[in-house]
């Protein structure tokens, strides 16, 4: 239950209410941005009558609280001139790993010509084996920032450990949390204090409730700029790297106000299927895409099988262009994938 | 390996070759339609030199043989005036269960007005609990056949046990094999002898290789008219009935010449997501759709949560109409979902 | 709810009660063996007051009804002198497939010396590929029956299609239903009319509720002699053929009176792990085991990797012997795996 | 491939060899403890002939290197007087969360009387919801250390974020890495520099290769004291919290020299099944157990359904005692679970 408080409530009154809630065994988290107290396990619908400085109460009937549609109807914020949320309308693109100056500049220059406003790239790579390329680290971050700046693009990169937060914050516009860290609750709680948007990938076997509760860790900490990202789930068939759960897109939209994008590169693990699955995600309602692209996929130091070449990416853009007129945003008919 | 034989080969020569293959430990299945011998485990590429009545040899590098793209490039056949295969271009629609005369006629009449050429409905229902409605049986089949005939539609219904084959053959144009029977190999082998198309649903946890091997049971028995149908796989999240594996559509098309359609009703288990997932399947390359529709979904005796109302179905048709111009068949540009 | 009826109830009174139940939208299945009416969706706890010929009512609070511990506390029946149920105390052993006379006789003779009372073997094999050995059919059944008779053993073999029921009944003492047929509800309902015990394997992806509902199909048809068999479930790791769900053994025993045995051969897919998993199943409470054994595993025509050699089987028996004193049957302390 | 070097090799010679390996595109990690260079992707079996200071080469034919049985035959180390590895012979027990002084001291005192040498307890809890008890933090660590010291026990506690490493190292004897952090590769690499044993739980959806590669991150960083812990995997059946993969125990032992223990508390999620699954893990070959115990499970602030009461724990110890004589360590016959 969310208790919206009157404007002129005093700190002492808030403390009184929190004490009461704790005494009856209920949590009570202050949501400063909303001048409200969140108490998920409170059931007493008559509490408003007892405390006149409670203006309004709102029940939330799900394990996750702040990501719920019962809490708010839409999330809307802006990055690099692009409205994200109900209008999120661009593609996050770039290589899996930043490999060298030439590679990242060449990619950024190409993408800028395709009207892409978000450059992705990994500087610290979470690799299954310790004996594979783990990224350029801080040097990679610097190179990507330069390439993005030179092309009017915003940076999206992954934070793989909290100890790297300061460093990553210096170079990125959106912080990506990878599937392996979706349930890293200590890190999520810290991200609640950060003033940059968080791209929260779904864990490889995360249930929808768990994913939205992960977002709730960030939101209840104070950061409400979250973009969810479906990237494929683990299945029983070794034939494909992952199963891309396209159905989770409308499902999430029926439960939450948070924007959701799709990553067909990891979702399929195979470049030949990326265009088909990009289109599928788009018509199913995704607010955007995240796609791996590389000047020479065969030579990529990581995920070489799933990166699009420049030519393939241009083809993808044409197909997206063709689909654009068929897409209606549930809230705003002017919605389009590429502005 | 497939050994294509010369036209004038004699039965004795075929027998000689089969004997040789068996003696070296290889299977040898005669494919009468192709005047060829199929020997999956034969490795001897020089066999052609030894037997002059072998015209050509073709290697197939997958566990499944006849469904492979190495065997043929396309499957194309016709049912009720609709070209199925690379041009399969219609929707199979109808109720989960045939419940009574009024219901099935009302549905068929409605669908016919929407240009739908295939009426589906279950007469024998595979229900998880023995204490739920199991279908009208033969009476249901008769009613559906009458409703289809009255509206110029073809019938699609499920065969749940081989003992019902004669009965089902009498009333149906396409035999549906449900997910629970996909690995019922004895039944599949018998369906190889039937001269009606088979709609082969994917098992709830069937790997792609297993699904194509199930099709191979039917094909190696002599029936090459098969339509695959993705209907959702079982996952770890009880939030949705199934996870619809949209990515399996382009994956199958990269491996097999068999047409593949999608069933978003079972794939989602929720009518509110059927339209989004129908569109996703379509743009990902599906050759058609199978959708549950009911005059009054809330009163349906089975699967009531996933059936579309007539109004919802009309809305689906409009969205499909909107998408049609964006769809290009990889083989034929004239492809369209509804003729 | 189960309505137990008075002894002197008349057919007319039963019909009256059934009519009433149907009119209020409830199923009503007569359980002749129990002189009772089963109505799973009946909620009216006061029905006894209205119909004096209802002696007693019993609520069952689970989707499955007759397999529930609320229905009865134990299942106990006898096959070949062995008490099955709470005292099931032997191993079902034999080759995956019956291959020839020598193989099946050699195996039966060996097993008889190990005090094994149940000979298993497949005559019709459900194989993933149509191009692999599918069994000897009826000839195989005859050979196995002869081998069993010659050694005082009972036969356990799989029914893969209802059309083979008469044939299989002629030669077997226990009918095995394989994992691929666990949800073949039409077949299960027919097995309710059969007077031989059914060994019901768990489906590869069957939930516990689904498995017990499958047993309910058989039980509500009139056959209450069922043995459940855990044989491994499908997981995400291709490293092992299946994941053997040992935990399902105590879980089933907390829900159902049906005996449950374990099949470590399919559960692991690897002979080197069969002994460890046999012991694990035993101490977790399994009422018995089903194990594949072959005179020369490397030459087996099917499942060669998981069959034990005679030497390995003897070693297994020694380990079981060692564990016997540590096993206490929850109901009867005299329980032992091998009598 | 591992290149064992001669004792008198010079740093310059090592550098020369590393340079050569890098030039031919191979990694080269120095294993100081072994005076060896590890180069997983090196294929050149004749390298020994070119460099006389290579004493011996060893090929490792798996994606994981140092955890492989090809690298060494056993892992053996000592904590709190207990030999861990092939002789690991005790239970790690304690509450899910440290809740207060009384609870942790009462538990430790009880466990000490049961001969338990390892006290577990969470101070920082990874909880799915931000609105549930997240642990006492540093105060909890202090209390647990005091309770352990007072009872001659060693401490096992979880590290949930690298920023807490110094704090946790101060109070713990074994660092637990939870399932949610198994693929936190940055953290794993840092743990390679730590001189305390690591208890590495399997990820909820981790394949065996991924789990052993996670161990390899730690080992290749220099810390070879690792204990693997199976704690249940995620499945499709919501009936149980997890499926405990007992079969992974012998599977791991056929691949790796690392000790493996089992956590039946998380593995089942239900206290009534903990004893059965503890026994199953034991006879399947587990080197030990990790069990949750609480003075009053119903009042536990986390995981209350799976904690054993003191009485239940005593009963577990009796059952273990009964099984002890049946357990043979593959390497040492003197193996026993409780010394």
PDB file of C-alpha atoms in Angstrom, chain B residues 27 29 38 40-41 63-67 124-134 160-164 180-181 183-187 189 204-207 209-210 213-214 216-217 219-220 234 238 241, chain C residues 27 29 38 40-41 63-67 124-132 134 160-164 180-181 183-187 189 204-207 209-210 213-214 216-217 219-220 233-235 241:
ATOM      1  CA  UNK B  27      19.316 -49.125 -43.131  1.00  0.00           C
ATOM      2  CA  UNK B  29      14.188 -47.427 -46.927  1.00  0.00           C
ATOM      3  CA  UNK B  38      17.317 -43.686 -48.210  1.00  0.00           C
ATOM      4  CA  UNK B  40      20.886 -42.474 -43.299  1.00  0.00           C
ATOM      5  CA  UNK B  41      23.961 -44.166 -41.890  1.00  0.00           C
ATOM      6  CA  UNK B  63      19.858 -36.605 -37.814  1.00  0.00           C
ATOM      7  CA  UNK B  64      16.562 -35.918 -39.629  1.00  0.00           C
ATOM      8  CA  UNK B  65      16.650 -36.847 -43.316  1.00  0.00           C
ATOM      9  CA  UNK B  66      13.574 -36.157 -45.447  1.00  0.00           C
ATOM     10  CA  UNK B  67      12.534 -32.908 -43.688  1.00  0.00           C
ATOM     11  CA  UNK B 124     -11.819 -35.670 -28.597  1.00  0.00           C
ATOM     12  CA  UNK B 125     -10.004 -33.426 -26.157  1.00  0.00           C
ATOM     13  CA  UNK B 126      -6.746 -34.317 -24.397  1.00  0.00           C
ATOM     14  CA  UNK B 127      -7.487 -32.802 -20.965  1.00  0.00           C
ATOM     15  CA  UNK B 128      -5.027 -32.902 -18.069  1.00  0.00           C
ATOM     16  CA  UNK B 129      -7.794 -33.890 -15.641  1.00  0.00           C
ATOM     17  CA  UNK B 130     -10.226 -36.778 -16.209  1.00  0.00           C
ATOM     18  CA  UNK B 131     -12.892 -34.694 -14.496  1.00  0.00           C
ATOM     19  CA  UNK B 132     -13.181 -32.011 -17.195  1.00  0.00           C
ATOM     20  CA  UNK B 133     -15.076 -31.940 -20.514  1.00  0.00           C
ATOM     21  CA  UNK B 134     -13.527 -34.462 -22.916  1.00  0.00           C
ATOM     22  CA  UNK B 160      -5.704 -38.399 -30.198  1.00  0.00           C
ATOM     23  CA  UNK B 161      -5.477 -42.137 -30.667  1.00  0.00           C
ATOM     24  CA  UNK B 162      -4.774 -44.379 -33.612  1.00  0.00           C
ATOM     25  CA  UNK B 163      -7.956 -46.380 -32.925  1.00  0.00           C
ATOM     26  CA  UNK B 164      -9.917 -43.283 -33.986  1.00  0.00           C
ATOM     27  CA  UNK B 180       1.230 -34.660 -26.359  1.00  0.00           C
ATOM     28  CA  UNK B 181       1.404 -37.050 -29.342  1.00  0.00           C
ATOM     29  CA  UNK B 183       6.584 -38.317 -29.897  1.00  0.00           C
ATOM     30  CA  UNK B 184       3.994 -41.072 -30.349  1.00  0.00           C
ATOM     31  CA  UNK B 185       6.178 -42.745 -32.932  1.00  0.00           C
ATOM     32  CA  UNK B 186       3.910 -45.709 -33.577  1.00  0.00           C
ATOM     33  CA  UNK B 187       1.096 -43.343 -34.542  1.00  0.00           C
ATOM     34  CA  UNK B 189       4.605 -44.201 -38.609  1.00  0.00           C
ATOM     35  CA  UNK B 204       5.928 -29.075 -25.032  1.00  0.00           C
ATOM     36  CA  UNK B 205       9.629 -29.686 -24.542  1.00  0.00           C
ATOM     37  CA  UNK B 206      10.627 -30.998 -27.928  1.00  0.00           C
ATOM     38  CA  UNK B 207      14.029 -30.083 -29.305  1.00  0.00           C
ATOM     39  CA  UNK B 209      15.892 -32.201 -33.939  1.00  0.00           C
ATOM     40  CA  UNK B 210      13.234 -34.289 -32.210  1.00  0.00           C
ATOM     41  CA  UNK B 213      12.613 -36.507 -36.628  1.00  0.00           C
ATOM     42  CA  UNK B 214       8.912 -36.850 -35.746  1.00  0.00           C
ATOM     43  CA  UNK B 216      10.613 -37.824 -40.616  1.00  0.00           C
ATOM     44  CA  UNK B 217       8.602 -40.755 -39.203  1.00  0.00           C
ATOM     45  CA  UNK B 219       7.674 -38.706 -44.373  1.00  0.00           C
ATOM     46  CA  UNK B 220       9.703 -41.907 -44.447  1.00  0.00           C
ATOM     47  CA  UNK B 234       7.156 -25.161 -21.225  1.00  0.00           C
ATOM     48  CA  UNK B 238       4.239 -20.049 -13.991  1.00  0.00           C
ATOM     49  CA  UNK B 241       0.953 -20.904 -19.746  1.00  0.00           C
TER      50      UNK B 241
ATOM     51  CA  UNK C  27     -19.354 -34.318 -12.406  1.00  0.00           C
ATOM     52  CA  UNK C  29     -18.278 -40.749 -11.441  1.00  0.00           C
ATOM     53  CA  UNK C  38     -16.769 -39.100  -6.933  1.00  0.00           C
ATOM     54  CA  UNK C  40     -14.411 -33.412  -7.721  1.00  0.00           C
ATOM     55  CA  UNK C  41     -16.040 -30.010  -8.116  1.00  0.00           C
ATOM     56  CA  UNK C  63      -6.637 -31.390  -8.531  1.00  0.00           C
ATOM     57  CA  UNK C  64      -5.977 -35.158  -8.536  1.00  0.00           C
ATOM     58  CA  UNK C  65      -8.554 -37.154  -6.582  1.00  0.00           C
ATOM     59  CA  UNK C  66      -8.096 -40.914  -6.285  1.00  0.00           C
ATOM     60  CA  UNK C  67      -4.268 -40.896  -6.105  1.00  0.00           C
ATOM     61  CA  UNK C 124       8.126 -52.154 -29.531  1.00  0.00           C
ATOM     62  CA  UNK C 125      10.617 -49.347 -28.973  1.00  0.00           C
ATOM     63  CA  UNK C 126       9.759 -45.641 -29.048  1.00  0.00           C
ATOM     64  CA  UNK C 127      12.885 -44.343 -30.806  1.00  0.00           C
ATOM     65  CA  UNK C 128      13.481 -40.669 -31.557  1.00  0.00           C
ATOM     66  CA  UNK C 129      14.673 -41.500 -35.080  1.00  0.00           C
ATOM     67  CA  UNK C 130      12.769 -43.706 -37.542  1.00  0.00           C
ATOM     68  CA  UNK C 131      16.110 -44.987 -38.779  1.00  0.00           C
ATOM     69  CA  UNK C 132      17.068 -46.872 -35.620  1.00  0.00           C
ATOM     70  CA  UNK C 134      12.387 -50.335 -33.403  1.00  0.00           C
ATOM     71  CA  UNK C 160       3.265 -47.953 -27.023  1.00  0.00           C
ATOM     72  CA  UNK C 161      -0.118 -47.892 -28.750  1.00  0.00           C
ATOM     73  CA  UNK C 162      -3.605 -48.919 -27.741  1.00  0.00           C
ATOM     74  CA  UNK C 163      -3.952 -51.045 -30.877  1.00  0.00           C
ATOM     75  CA  UNK C 164      -1.341 -53.376 -29.366  1.00  0.00           C
ATOM     76  CA  UNK C 180       6.100 -40.217 -24.053  1.00  0.00           C
ATOM     77  CA  UNK C 181       2.646 -41.695 -23.368  1.00  0.00           C
ATOM     78  CA  UNK C 183      -0.234 -37.705 -21.186  1.00  0.00           C
ATOM     79  CA  UNK C 184      -1.919 -39.977 -23.723  1.00  0.00           C
ATOM     80  CA  UNK C 185      -5.222 -39.586 -21.914  1.00  0.00           C
ATOM     81  CA  UNK C 186      -7.272 -41.701 -24.288  1.00  0.00           C
ATOM     82  CA  UNK C 187      -4.967 -44.657 -23.673  1.00  0.00           C
ATOM     83  CA  UNK C 189      -8.710 -44.084 -19.747  1.00  0.00           C
ATOM     84  CA  UNK C 204       9.918 -35.853 -19.467  1.00  0.00           C
ATOM     85  CA  UNK C 205       8.427 -32.509 -18.529  1.00  0.00           C
ATOM     86  CA  UNK C 206       5.485 -33.572 -16.372  1.00  0.00           C
ATOM     87  CA  UNK C 207       4.600 -31.602 -13.284  1.00  0.00           C
ATOM     88  CA  UNK C 209       0.052 -32.626 -10.499  1.00  0.00           C
ATOM     89  CA  UNK C 210      -0.042 -33.737 -14.128  1.00  0.00           C
ATOM     90  CA  UNK C 213      -3.816 -36.677 -12.783  1.00  0.00           C
ATOM     91  CA  UNK C 214      -2.568 -39.185 -15.362  1.00  0.00           C
ATOM     92  CA  UNK C 216      -6.243 -40.522 -11.876  1.00  0.00           C
ATOM     93  CA  UNK C 217      -7.359 -41.265 -15.450  1.00  0.00           C
ATOM     94  CA  UNK C 219      -7.912 -45.054 -11.318  1.00  0.00           C
ATOM     95  CA  UNK C 220     -11.193 -43.301 -12.111  1.00  0.00           C
ATOM     96  CA  UNK C 233      13.351 -34.918 -16.349  1.00  0.00           C
ATOM     97  CA  UNK C 234      14.630 -32.742 -19.138  1.00  0.00           C
ATOM     98  CA  UNK C 235      16.910 -29.870 -18.144  1.00  0.00           C
ATOM     99  CA  UNK C 241      20.722 -37.182 -20.728  1.00  0.00           C
TER     100      UNK C 241
END
